[in-house]
mmCIF file of C-alpha atoms in Angstrom:
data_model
loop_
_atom_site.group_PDB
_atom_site.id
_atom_site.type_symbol
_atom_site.label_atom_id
_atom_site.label_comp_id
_atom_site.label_asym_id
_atom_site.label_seq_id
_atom_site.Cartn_x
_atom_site.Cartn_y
_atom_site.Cartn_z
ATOM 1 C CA UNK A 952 0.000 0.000 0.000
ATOM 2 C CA UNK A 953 1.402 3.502 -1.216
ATOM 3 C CA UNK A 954 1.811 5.721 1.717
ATOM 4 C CA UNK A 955 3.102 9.736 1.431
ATOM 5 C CA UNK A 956 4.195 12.741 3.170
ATOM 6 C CA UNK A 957 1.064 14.513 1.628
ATOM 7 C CA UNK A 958 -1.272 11.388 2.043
ATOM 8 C CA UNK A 959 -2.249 8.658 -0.354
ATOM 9 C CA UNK A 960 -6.118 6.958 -0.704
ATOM 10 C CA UNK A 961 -6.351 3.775 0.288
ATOM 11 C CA UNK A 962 -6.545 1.311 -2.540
ATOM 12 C CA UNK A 963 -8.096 -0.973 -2.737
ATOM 13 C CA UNK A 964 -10.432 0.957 -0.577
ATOM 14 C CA UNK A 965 -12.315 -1.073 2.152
ATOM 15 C CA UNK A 966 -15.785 -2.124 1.800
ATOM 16 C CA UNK A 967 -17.633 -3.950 4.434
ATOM 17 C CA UNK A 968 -21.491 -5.030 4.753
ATOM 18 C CA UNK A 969 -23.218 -4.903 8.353
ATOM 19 C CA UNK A 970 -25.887 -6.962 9.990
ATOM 20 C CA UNK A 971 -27.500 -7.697 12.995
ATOM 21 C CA UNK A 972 -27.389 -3.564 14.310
ATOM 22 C CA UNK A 973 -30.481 -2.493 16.221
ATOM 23 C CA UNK A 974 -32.311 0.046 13.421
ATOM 24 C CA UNK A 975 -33.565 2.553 15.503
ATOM 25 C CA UNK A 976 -29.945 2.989 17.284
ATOM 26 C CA UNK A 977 -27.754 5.376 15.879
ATOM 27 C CA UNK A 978 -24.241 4.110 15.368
ATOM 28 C CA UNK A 979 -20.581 5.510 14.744
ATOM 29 C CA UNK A 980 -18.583 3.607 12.088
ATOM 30 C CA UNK A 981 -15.103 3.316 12.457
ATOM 31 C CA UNK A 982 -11.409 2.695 11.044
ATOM 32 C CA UNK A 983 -8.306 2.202 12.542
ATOM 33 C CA UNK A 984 -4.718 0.544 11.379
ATOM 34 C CA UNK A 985 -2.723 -1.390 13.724
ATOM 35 C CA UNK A 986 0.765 -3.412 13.293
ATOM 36 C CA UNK A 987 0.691 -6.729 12.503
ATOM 37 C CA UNK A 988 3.967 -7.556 14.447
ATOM 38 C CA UNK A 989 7.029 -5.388 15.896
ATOM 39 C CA UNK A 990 9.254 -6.178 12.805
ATOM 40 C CA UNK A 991 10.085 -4.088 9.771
ATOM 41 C CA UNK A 992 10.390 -5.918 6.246
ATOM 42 C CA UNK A 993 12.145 -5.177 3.248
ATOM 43 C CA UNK A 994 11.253 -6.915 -0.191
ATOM 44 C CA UNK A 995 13.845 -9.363 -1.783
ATOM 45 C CA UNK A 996 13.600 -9.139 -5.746
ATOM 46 C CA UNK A 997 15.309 -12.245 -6.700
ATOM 47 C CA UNK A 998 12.891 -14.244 -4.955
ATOM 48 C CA UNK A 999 10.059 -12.171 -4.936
ATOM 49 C CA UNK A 1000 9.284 -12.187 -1.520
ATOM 50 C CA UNK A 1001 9.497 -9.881 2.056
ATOM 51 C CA UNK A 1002 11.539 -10.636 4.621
ATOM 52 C CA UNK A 1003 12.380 -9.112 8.401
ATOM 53 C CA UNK A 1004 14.967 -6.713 7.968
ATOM 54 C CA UNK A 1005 14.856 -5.624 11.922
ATOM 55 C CA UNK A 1006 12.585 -4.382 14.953
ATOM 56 C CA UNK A 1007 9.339 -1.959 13.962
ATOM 57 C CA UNK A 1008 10.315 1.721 13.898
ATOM 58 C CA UNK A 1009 8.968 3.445 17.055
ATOM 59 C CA UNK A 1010 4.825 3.918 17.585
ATOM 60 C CA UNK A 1011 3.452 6.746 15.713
ATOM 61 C CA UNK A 1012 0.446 8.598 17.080
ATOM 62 C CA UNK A 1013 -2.739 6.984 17.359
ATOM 63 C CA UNK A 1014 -5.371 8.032 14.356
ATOM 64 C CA UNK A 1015 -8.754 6.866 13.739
ATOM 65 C CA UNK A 1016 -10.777 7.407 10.653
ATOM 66 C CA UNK A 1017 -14.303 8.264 11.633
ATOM 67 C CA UNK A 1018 -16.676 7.738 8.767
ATOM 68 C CA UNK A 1019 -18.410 10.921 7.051
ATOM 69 C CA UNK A 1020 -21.823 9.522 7.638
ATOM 70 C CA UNK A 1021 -21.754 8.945 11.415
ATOM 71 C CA UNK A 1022 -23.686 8.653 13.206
ATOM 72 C CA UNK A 1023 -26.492 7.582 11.573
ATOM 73 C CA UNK A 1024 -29.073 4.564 12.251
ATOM 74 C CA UNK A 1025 -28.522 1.097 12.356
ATOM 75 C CA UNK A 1026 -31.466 0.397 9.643
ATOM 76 C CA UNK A 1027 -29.129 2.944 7.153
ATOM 77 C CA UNK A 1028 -25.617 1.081 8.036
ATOM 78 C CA UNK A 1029 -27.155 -1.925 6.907
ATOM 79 C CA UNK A 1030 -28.789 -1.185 3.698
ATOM 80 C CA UNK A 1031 -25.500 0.113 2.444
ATOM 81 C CA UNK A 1032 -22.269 -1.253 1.459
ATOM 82 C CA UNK A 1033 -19.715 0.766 3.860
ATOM 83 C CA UNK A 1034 -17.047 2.145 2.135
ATOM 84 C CA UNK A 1035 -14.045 3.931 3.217
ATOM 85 C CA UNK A 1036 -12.698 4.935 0.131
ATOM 86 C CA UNK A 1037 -11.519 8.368 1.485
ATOM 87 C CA UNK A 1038 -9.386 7.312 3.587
ATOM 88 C CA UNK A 1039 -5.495 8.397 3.186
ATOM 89 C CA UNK A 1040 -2.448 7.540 4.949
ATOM 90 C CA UNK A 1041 0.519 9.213 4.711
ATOM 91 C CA UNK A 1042 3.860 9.020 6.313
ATOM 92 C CA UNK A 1043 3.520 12.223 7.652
ATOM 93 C CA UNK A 1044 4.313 11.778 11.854
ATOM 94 C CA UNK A 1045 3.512 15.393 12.057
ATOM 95 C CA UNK A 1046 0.480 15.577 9.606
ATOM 96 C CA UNK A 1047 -2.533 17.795 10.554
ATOM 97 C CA UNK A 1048 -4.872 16.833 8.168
ATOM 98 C CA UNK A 1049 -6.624 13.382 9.936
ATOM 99 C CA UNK A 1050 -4.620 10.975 7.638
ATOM 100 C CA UNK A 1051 -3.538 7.766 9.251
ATOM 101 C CA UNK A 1052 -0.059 7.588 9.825
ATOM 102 C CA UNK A 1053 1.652 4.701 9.613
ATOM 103 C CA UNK A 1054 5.439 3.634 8.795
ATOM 104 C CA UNK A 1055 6.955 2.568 5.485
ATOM 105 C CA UNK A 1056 8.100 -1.195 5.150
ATOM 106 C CA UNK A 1057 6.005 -2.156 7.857
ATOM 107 C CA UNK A 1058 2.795 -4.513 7.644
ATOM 108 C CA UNK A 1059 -0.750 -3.248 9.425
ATOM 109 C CA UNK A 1060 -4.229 -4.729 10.196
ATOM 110 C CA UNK A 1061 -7.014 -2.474 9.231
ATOM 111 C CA UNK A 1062 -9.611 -2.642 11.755
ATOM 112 C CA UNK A 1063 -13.717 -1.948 11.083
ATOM 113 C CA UNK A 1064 -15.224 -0.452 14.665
ATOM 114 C CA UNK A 1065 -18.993 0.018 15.256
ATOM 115 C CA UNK A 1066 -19.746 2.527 18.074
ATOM 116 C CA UNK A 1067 -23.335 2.923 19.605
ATOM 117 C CA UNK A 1068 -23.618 6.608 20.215
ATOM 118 C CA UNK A 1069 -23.871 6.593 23.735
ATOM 119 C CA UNK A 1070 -20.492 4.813 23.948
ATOM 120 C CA UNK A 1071 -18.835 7.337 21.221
ATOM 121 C CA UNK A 1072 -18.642 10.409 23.413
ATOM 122 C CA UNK A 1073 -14.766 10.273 23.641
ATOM 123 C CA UNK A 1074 -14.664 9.152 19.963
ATOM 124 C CA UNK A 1075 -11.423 11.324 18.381
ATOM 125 C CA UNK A 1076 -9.785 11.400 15.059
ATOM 126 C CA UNK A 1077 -6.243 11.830 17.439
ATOM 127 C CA UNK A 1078 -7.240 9.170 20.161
ATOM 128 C CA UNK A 1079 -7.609 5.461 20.352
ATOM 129 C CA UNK A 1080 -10.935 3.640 19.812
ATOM 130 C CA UNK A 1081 -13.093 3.814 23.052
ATOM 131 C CA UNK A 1082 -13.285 -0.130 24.200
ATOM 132 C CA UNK A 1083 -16.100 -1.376 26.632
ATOM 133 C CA UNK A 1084 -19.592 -2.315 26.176
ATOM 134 C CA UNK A 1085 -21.494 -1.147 22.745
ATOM 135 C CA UNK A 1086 -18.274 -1.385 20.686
ATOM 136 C CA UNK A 1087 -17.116 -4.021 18.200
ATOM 137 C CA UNK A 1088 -14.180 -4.258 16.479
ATOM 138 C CA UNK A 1089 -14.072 -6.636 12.927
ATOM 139 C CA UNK A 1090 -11.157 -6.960 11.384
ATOM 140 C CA UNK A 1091 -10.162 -9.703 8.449
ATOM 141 C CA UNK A 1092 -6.792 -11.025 7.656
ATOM 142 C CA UNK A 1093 -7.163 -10.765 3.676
ATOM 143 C CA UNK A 1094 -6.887 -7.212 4.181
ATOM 144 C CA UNK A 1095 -3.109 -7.147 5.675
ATOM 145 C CA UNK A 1096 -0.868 -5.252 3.845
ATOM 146 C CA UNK A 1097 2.523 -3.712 3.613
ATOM 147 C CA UNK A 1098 2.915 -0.127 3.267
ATOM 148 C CA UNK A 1099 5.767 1.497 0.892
ATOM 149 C CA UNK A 1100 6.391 4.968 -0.609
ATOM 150 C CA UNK A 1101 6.716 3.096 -4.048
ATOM 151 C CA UNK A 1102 6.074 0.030 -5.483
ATOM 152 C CA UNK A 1103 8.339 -2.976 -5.266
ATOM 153 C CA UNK A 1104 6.720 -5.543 -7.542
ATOM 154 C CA UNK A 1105 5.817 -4.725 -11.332
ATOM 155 C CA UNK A 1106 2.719 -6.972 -11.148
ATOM 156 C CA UNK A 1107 1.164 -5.094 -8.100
ATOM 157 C CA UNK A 1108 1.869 -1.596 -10.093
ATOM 158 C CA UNK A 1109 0.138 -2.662 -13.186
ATOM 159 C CA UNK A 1110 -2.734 -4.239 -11.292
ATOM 160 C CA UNK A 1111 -3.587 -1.157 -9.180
ATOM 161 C CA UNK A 1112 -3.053 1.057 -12.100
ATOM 162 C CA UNK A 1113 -5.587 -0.965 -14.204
ATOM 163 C CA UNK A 1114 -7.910 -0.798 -11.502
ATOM 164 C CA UNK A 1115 -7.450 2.274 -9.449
ATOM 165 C CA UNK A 1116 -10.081 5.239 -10.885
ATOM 166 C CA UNK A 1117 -7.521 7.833 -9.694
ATOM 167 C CA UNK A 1118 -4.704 6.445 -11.599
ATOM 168 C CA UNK A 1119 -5.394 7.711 -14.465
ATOM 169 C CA UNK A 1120 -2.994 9.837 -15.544
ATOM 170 C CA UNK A 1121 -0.649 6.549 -15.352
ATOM 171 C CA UNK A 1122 -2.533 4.901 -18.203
ATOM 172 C CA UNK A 1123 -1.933 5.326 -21.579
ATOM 173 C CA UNK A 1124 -4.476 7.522 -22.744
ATOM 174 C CA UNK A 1125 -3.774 7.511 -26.573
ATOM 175 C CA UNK A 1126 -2.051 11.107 -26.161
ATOM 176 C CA UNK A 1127 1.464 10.215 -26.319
ATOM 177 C CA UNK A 1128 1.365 9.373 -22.463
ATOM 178 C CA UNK A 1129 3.373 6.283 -21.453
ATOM 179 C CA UNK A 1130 2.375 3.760 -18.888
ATOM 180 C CA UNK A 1131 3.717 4.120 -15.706
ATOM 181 C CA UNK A 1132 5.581 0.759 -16.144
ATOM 182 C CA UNK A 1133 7.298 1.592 -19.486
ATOM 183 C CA UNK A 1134 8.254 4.950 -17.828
ATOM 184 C CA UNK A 1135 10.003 3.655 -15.387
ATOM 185 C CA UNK A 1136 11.449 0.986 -16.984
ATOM 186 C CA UNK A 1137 12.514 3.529 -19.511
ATOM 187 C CA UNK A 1138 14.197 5.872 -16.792
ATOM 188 C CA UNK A 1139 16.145 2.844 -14.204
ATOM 189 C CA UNK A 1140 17.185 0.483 -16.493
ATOM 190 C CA UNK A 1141 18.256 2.179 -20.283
ATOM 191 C CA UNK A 1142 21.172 4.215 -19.908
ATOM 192 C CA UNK A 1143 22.125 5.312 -23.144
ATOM 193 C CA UNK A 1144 25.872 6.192 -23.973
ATOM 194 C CA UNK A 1145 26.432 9.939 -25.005
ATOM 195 C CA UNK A 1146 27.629 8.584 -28.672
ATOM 196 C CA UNK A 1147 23.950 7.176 -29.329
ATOM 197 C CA UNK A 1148 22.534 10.207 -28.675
ATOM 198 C CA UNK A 1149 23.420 13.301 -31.389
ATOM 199 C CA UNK A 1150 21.720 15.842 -32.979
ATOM 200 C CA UNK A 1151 23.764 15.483 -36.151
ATOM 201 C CA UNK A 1152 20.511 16.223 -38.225
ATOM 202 C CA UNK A 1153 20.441 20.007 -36.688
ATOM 203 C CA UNK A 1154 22.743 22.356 -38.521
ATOM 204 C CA UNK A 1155 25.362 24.776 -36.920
ATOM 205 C CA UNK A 1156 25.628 23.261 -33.684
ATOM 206 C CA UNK A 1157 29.158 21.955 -33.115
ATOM 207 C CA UNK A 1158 30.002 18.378 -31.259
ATOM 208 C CA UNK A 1159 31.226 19.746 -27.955
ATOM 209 C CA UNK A 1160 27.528 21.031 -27.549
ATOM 210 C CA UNK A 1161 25.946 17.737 -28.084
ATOM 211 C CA UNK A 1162 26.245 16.938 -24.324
ATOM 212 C CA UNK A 1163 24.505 20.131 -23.181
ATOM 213 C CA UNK A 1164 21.885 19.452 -25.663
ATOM 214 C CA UNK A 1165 20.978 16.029 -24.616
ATOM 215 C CA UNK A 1166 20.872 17.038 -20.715
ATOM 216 C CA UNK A 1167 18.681 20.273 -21.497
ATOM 217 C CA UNK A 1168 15.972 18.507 -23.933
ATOM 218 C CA UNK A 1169 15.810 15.120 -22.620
ATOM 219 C CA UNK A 1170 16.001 14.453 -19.524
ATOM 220 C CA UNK A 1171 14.104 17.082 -17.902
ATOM 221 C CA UNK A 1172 11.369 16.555 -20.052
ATOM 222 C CA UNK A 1173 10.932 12.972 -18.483
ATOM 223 C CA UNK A 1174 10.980 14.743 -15.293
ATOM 224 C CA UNK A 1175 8.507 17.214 -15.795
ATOM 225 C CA UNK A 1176 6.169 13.917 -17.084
ATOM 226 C CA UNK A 1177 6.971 12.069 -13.824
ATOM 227 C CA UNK A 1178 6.198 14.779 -11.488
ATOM 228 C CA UNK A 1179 2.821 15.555 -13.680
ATOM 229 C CA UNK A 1180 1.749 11.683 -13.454
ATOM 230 C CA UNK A 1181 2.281 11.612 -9.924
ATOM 231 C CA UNK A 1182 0.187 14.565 -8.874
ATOM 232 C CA UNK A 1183 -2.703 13.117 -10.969
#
């Protein structure tokens, strides 16, 4: 799961169906993202895989989601399909904008709380899920994941680009816009030599300048297309 300093949605986004609520009780509907373990993981490429790479970085603050709609009656909860698809987490320890902050390289539980009213009083974006009587917490083990600031496996990048609706600006479009794949592909791993690379065809511009060319046109240009992808 993408995680940044600004704050990244959630994606996929959780979705979760409730039953069983009383429908004349109004409820508060809940999100919070815990550690799975005390360990931090980095990813191995040649075998595709994570592995512990040392102890958990230290706690950050506590930060609960609160969904927009609360609180509302247990008869609307439950003819809906809950989403929390605005959710964003960033890496951010000192964010002031309500995003869940959470560590890079590290893997987290989301956790689904549903509050009676009368027990959400001391209900907080900045505090810890009230516990007692009249709250439940759900939480299911599909939905572990790891967070990172980018993307360490090709397949998970294409798959979330393909399905994410805010990604866009990653896909080709018909418009001369790459994928994000080929772009970065494109960038890490070809590495032309200066002697492929001449403007030969453009007259009155001697060899020494070639260098100064190539710099100047090219690469910032694949820059400027990076940092334009990314903020779409």
């Amino acid at each position: 799961m993408i995680i940044t300093k600004a704050g990244r949605r959630m994606f996929p986004a959780m979705r979760v169906k409730i039953s069983g609520l009383d429908p004349h009780q109004q409820y508060y509907i809940a999100m919070d993202i815990v550690p799975v373990d005390n360990k931090r993981y980095r990813y191995v490429y040649h075998s595709s895989k994570w592995m512990v790479a040392g102890n958990a970085d230290s706690p950050v603050p506590p930060r609960v989601y609160i969904h927009p709609d609360s609180p509302a009656s247990g008869e609307t909860w439950m003819r809906q399909v809950i989403s929390f698809d605005k959710l964003k987490l960033t890496n951010n320890e000192l964010d002031d904008q309500g995003h869940i902050i959470l560590h890079s390289m590290h893997k987290y539980q989301p956790r689904v709380h549903v509050i009676r009213k009368d027990c959400g009083d001391d209900l907080s974006p900045i505090k810890p899920v009230p516990s007692g009587e009249g709250v439940k917490a759900f939480s299911f083990p599909e939905t572990v994941f790891t967070t990172v600031t980018a993307y360490q496996n090709q397949q998970i990048t294409r798959l979330k680009i393909d399905r994410n609706p805010f990604a866009k600006g990653f896909r080709d479009s018909g418009r001369n816009r790459m994928g994000l794949e080929a772009l970065v592909e494109s960038y890490a791993f070809w590495r032309p030599s200066l002697r492929t690379l001449t403007f030969e065809d453009i007259p009155g511009i001697p060899k020494q300048e070639y260098r100064d060319l190539k710099t100047y046109y090219i690469f910032p240009k694949l820059d400027n297309l990076l940092s334009r992808q990314i903020k779409l």
